[in-house]
Coordinates of N, CA, C and O in Angstrom, one line a residue:
M273 N -13.9 -3.7 -29.9 CA -13.6 -4.7 -29.0 C -14.4 -4.6 -27.7 O -14.6 -3.5 -27.2
N274 N -14.8 -5.6 -27.2 CA -15.6 -5.7 -25.9 C -14.7 -5.2 -24.8 O -13.5 -5.4 -24.7
L275 N -15.4 -4.4 -23.9 CA -14.7 -3.8 -22.7 C -14.1 -4.9 -21.8 O -13.0 -4.8 -21.2
A276 N -14.9 -6.0 -21.6 CA -14.4 -7.1 -20.7 C -13.1 -7.7 -21.3 O -12.2 -7.9 -20.6
Q277 N -13.2 -7.9 -22.6 CA -12.0 -8.5 -23.3 C -10.8 -7.6 -23.2 O -9.7 -8.0 -23.0
Q278 N -11.0 -6.3 -23.4 CA -10.0 -5.3 -23.3 C -9.3 -5.3 -21.9 O -8.1 -5.3 -21.7
R279 N -10.2 -5.4 -20.8 CA -9.7 -5.5 -19.5 C -8.9 -6.8 -19.2 O -7.8 -6.8 -18.6
I280 N -9.4 -7.9 -19.8 CA -8.7 -9.1 -19.6 C -7.3 -9.0 -20.3 O -6.3 -9.5 -19.7
D281 N -7.3 -8.4 -21.5 CA -6.0 -8.3 -22.2 C -5.0 -7.4 -21.4 O -3.8 -7.7 -21.3
E282 N -5.5 -6.3 -20.8 CA -4.7 -5.4 -19.9 C -4.1 -6.2 -18.7 O -2.9 -6.1 -18.4
L283 N -5.0 -6.9 -18.1 CA -4.5 -7.7 -16.9 C -3.5 -8.8 -17.3 O -2.5 -9.0 -16.6
T284 N -3.7 -9.4 -18.4 CA -2.8 -10.4 -18.9 C -1.5 -9.8 -19.2 O -0.4 -10.4 -18.9
A285 N -1.5 -8.7 -19.9 CA -0.2 -8.0 -20.2 C 0.5 -7.6 -18.9 O 1.7 -7.7 -18.8
M286 N -0.2 -7.1 -18.0 CA 0.4 -6.7 -16.7 C 1.0 -7.9 -16.0 O 2.1 -7.8 -15.5
H287 N 0.3 -9.0 -16.0 CA 0.8 -10.2 -15.4 C 2.1 -10.7 -16.1 O 3.1 -11.0 -15.5
N288 N 2.1 -10.6 -17.4 CA 3.3 -11.0 -18.2 C 4.5 -10.2 -17.9 O 5.6 -10.6 -17.8
R289 N 4.3 -8.8 -17.8 CA 5.4 -7.9 -17.5 C 5.9 -8.2 -16.1 O 7.1 -8.2 -15.8
L290 N 5.0 -8.4 -15.1 CA 5.4 -8.6 -13.7 C 6.1 -10.0 -13.5 O 6.9 -10.1 -12.6
T291 N 5.8 -11.0 -14.3 CA 6.3 -12.3 -14.2 C 7.9 -12.2 -14.4 O 8.6 -13.0 -13.8
V292 N 8.3 -11.3 -15.2 CA 9.8 -11.2 -15.4 C 10.5 -10.8 -14.2 O 11.7 -11.2 -14.0
I293 N 9.9 -9.9 -13.4 CA 10.7 -9.3 -12.3 C 10.3 -9.8 -10.9 O 10.9 -9.6 -9.9
Q294 N 9.2 -10.6 -10.8 CA 8.7 -11.1 -9.5 C 9.1 -12.5 -9.3 O 9.3 -13.3 -10.3
P295 N 9.2 -13.0 -8.1 CA 9.5 -14.4 -7.8 C 8.4 -15.3 -8.3 O 7.2 -14.9 -8.4
E296 N 8.7 -16.5 -8.5 CA 7.7 -17.5 -9.1 C 7.0 -18.3 -8.0 O 6.5 -19.4 -8.2
D297 N 7.0 -17.7 -6.8 CA 6.3 -18.4 -5.7 C 4.8 -18.3 -5.6 O 4.2 -18.9 -4.8
G298 N 4.2 -17.5 -6.4 CA 2.8 -17.4 -6.5 C 2.2 -16.4 -5.4 O 1.0 -16.4 -5.3
T299 N 3.0 -15.7 -4.7 CA 2.5 -14.8 -3.6 C 2.1 -13.5 -4.2 O 1.3 -12.8 -3.5
W300 N 2.4 -13.1 -5.4 CA 2.1 -11.8 -5.9 C 1.1 -11.8 -7.0 O 0.4 -10.8 -7.2
D301 N 0.9 -12.9 -7.6 CA 0.0 -12.9 -8.8 C -1.4 -13.6 -8.6 O -2.2 -13.6 -9.5
W302 N -1.7 -14.1 -7.4 CA -2.9 -14.8 -7.2 C -4.1 -13.9 -7.5 O -5.1 -14.4 -8.1
F303 N -4.1 -12.6 -7.2 CA -5.2 -11.8 -7.4 C -5.4 -11.4 -8.8 O -6.5 -11.3 -9.3
L304 N -4.3 -11.3 -9.6 CA -4.4 -11.1 -11.0 C -5.0 -12.3 -11.7 O -5.9 -12.1 -12.6
K305 N -4.5 -13.5 -11.4 CA -5.1 -14.7 -12.0 C -6.6 -14.8 -11.6 O -7.4 -15.2 -12.5
K306 N -6.9 -14.5 -10.4 CA -8.3 -14.7 -10.0 C -9.2 -13.7 -10.8 O -10.3 -14.0 -11.2
E307 N -8.8 -12.4 -10.9 CA -9.6 -11.4 -11.6 C -9.7 -11.8 -13.1 O -10.8 -11.7 -13.6
I308 N -8.6 -12.3 -13.7 CA -8.7 -12.7 -15.1 C -9.7 -13.8 -15.3 O -10.5 -13.8 -16.1
T309 N -9.6 -14.8 -14.4 CA -10.5 -16.0 -14.5 C -11.9 -15.6 -14.2 O -12.8 -16.0 -15.0
D310 N -12.2 -14.8 -13.2 CA -13.5 -14.3 -12.9 C -14.1 -13.6 -14.1 O -15.3 -13.8 -14.5
M311 N -13.3 -12.7 -14.7 CA -13.8 -11.9 -15.8 C -14.1 -12.8 -17.0 O -15.1 -12.6 -17.7
Q312 N -13.3 -13.8 -17.3 CA -13.5 -14.7 -18.4 C -14.8 -15.5 -18.2 O -15.6 -15.7 -19.1
Q313 N -15.0 -15.9 -16.9 CA -16.2 -16.7 -16.6 C -17.5 -15.9 -16.7 O -18.5 -16.3 -17.3
N314 N -17.4 -14.6 -16.2 CA -18.5 -13.7 -16.3 C -18.9 -13.3 -17.7 O -20.0 -13.2 -18.1
R315 N -17.8 -13.1 -18.5 CA -18.0 -12.7 -19.9 C -18.8 -13.8 -20.6 O -19.7 -13.6 -21.4
N316 N -18.4 -15.1 -20.3 CA -19.0 -16.2 -21.0 C -20.4 -16.5 -20.5 O -21.2 -17.0 -21.2
A317 N -20.7 -16.1 -19.3 CA -22.0 -16.4 -18.7 C -23.0 -15.4 -19.0 O -24.2 -15.6 -18.8
R318 N -22.6 -14.2 -19.3 CA -23.6 -13.1 -19.6 C -24.5 -13.3 -20.8 O -24.0 -13.8 -21.8
R319 N -25.7 -12.9 -20.6 CA -26.6 -12.9 -21.8 C -27.0 -11.4 -22.0 O -27.4 -10.8 -21.1
P320 N -27.0 -11.0 -23.2 CA -27.4 -9.6 -23.5 C -28.8 -9.3 -23.0 O -29.7 -10.1 -23.2
G321 N -28.9 -8.2 -22.3 CA -30.2 -7.8 -21.9 C -30.6 -8.4 -20.5 O -31.7 -8.0 -20.0
R322 N -29.9 -9.3 -20.0 CA -30.3 -10.0 -18.8 C -29.4 -9.5 -17.6 O -29.7 -9.9 -16.5
T323 N -28.4 -8.8 -17.8 CA -27.5 -8.4 -16.7 C -27.9 -6.9 -16.4 O -28.0 -6.1 -17.3
L324 N -27.9 -6.6 -15.1 CA -28.2 -5.3 -14.7 C -26.9 -4.7 -14.3 O -26.3 -4.9 -13.3
T325 N -26.3 -3.9 -15.2 CA -25.0 -3.3 -15.1 C -25.1 -2.1 -14.2 O -26.2 -1.6 -13.9
L326 N -23.9 -1.6 -13.8 CA -23.9 -0.4 -13.0 C -24.5 0.8 -13.7 O -25.2 1.6 -13.1
R327 N -24.3 0.8 -15.0 CA -24.8 1.9 -15.8 C -26.3 1.9 -15.7 O -27.0 3.0 -15.6
T328 N -27.0 0.8 -15.9 CA -28.4 0.7 -15.9 C -29.0 1.0 -14.5 O -30.0 1.6 -14.3
R329 N -28.2 0.5 -13.4 CA -28.7 0.8 -12.1 C -28.6 2.3 -11.8 O -29.5 2.9 -11.2
L330 N -27.5 3.0 -12.2 CA -27.4 4.4 -12.1 C -28.5 5.2 -12.8 O -29.1 6.1 -12.3
K331 N -28.7 4.7 -14.0 CA -29.8 5.3 -14.9 C -31.1 5.2 -14.2 O -31.9 6.2 -14.1
S332 N -31.4 4.0 -13.6 CA -32.7 3.8 -12.9 C -32.8 4.7 -11.7 O -33.9 5.3 -11.5
L333 N -31.7 4.9 -11.0 CA -31.7 5.7 -9.8 C -31.9 7.2 -10.2 O -32.7 7.9 -9.6
V334 N -31.2 7.6 -11.2 CA -31.3 9.0 -11.6 C -32.7 9.3 -12.1 O -33.3 10.3 -11.8
L335 N -33.3 8.4 -12.9 CA -34.7 8.6 -13.4 C -35.7 8.6 -12.2 O -36.6 9.4 -12.3
H336 N -35.4 7.8 -11.2 CA -36.3 7.8 -10.1 C -36.2 9.1 -9.3 O -37.2 9.7 -9.0
I337 N -35.0 9.6 -9.1 CA -34.8 10.9 -8.4 C -35.5 12.0 -9.2 O -36.1 12.9 -8.7
L338 N -35.2 12.0 -10.6 CA -35.8 13.1 -11.4 C -37.3 13.0 -11.4 O -38.0 14.1 -11.3
S339 N -37.9 11.8 -11.5 CA -39.4 11.8 -11.5 C -39.9 12.2 -10.1 O -41.0 12.9 -10.1
T340 N -39.3 11.9 -9.1 CA -39.7 12.3 -7.7 C -39.6 13.9 -7.6 O -40.6 14.5 -7.1
S341 N -38.5 14.4 -8.0 CA -38.3 15.9 -7.9 C -39.3 16.6 -8.8 O -39.8 17.7 -8.5
M342 N -39.6 16.1 -10.0 CA -40.5 16.7 -10.9 C -41.9 16.7 -10.3 O -42.7 17.6 -10.4
A343 N -42.3 15.5 -9.7 CA -43.6 15.4 -9.1 C -43.8 16.4 -8.0 O -44.8 17.0 -7.8
E344 N -42.7 16.5 -7.2 CA -42.8 17.5 -6.0 C -42.9 18.9 -6.5 O -43.5 19.7 -5.9
S345 N -42.2 19.2 -7.6 CA -42.2 20.6 -8.1 C -43.6 20.9 -8.7 O -44.0 22.1 -8.7
K346 N -44.4 19.9 -9.1 CA -45.7 20.2 -9.6 C -46.7 20.1 -8.5 O -47.9 20.3 -8.7
G347 N -46.3 19.8 -7.2 CA -47.2 19.8 -6.1 C -47.8 18.5 -5.8 O -48.7 18.4 -5.0
E348 N -47.4 17.5 -6.5 CA -47.9 16.1 -6.3 C -47.2 15.4 -5.2 O -46.0 15.7 -4.9
R349 N -47.9 14.5 -4.5 CA -47.2 13.7 -3.5 C -46.8 12.4 -4.1 O -47.5 11.8 -4.8
V350 N -45.6 12.0 -3.7 CA -45.1 10.7 -4.2 C -45.0 9.7 -3.1 O -44.8 10.0 -2.0

């Protein structure tokens, strides 16, 4: 199962549980509805290989740091 879909399912379940005990005035669930809607839209808009995720940004940063430190350890200037 896709991680985004799993998170959407968790948020929806949370919303459904809270609906039973919270007032129906909309003051408590606006952020859950917004996050669910945003995640659904982002999931549908994504194209594989075209999104720069946090994981790839971190990987790029770590590789840059490692290449810099390796060059410095060899006496090269970066």
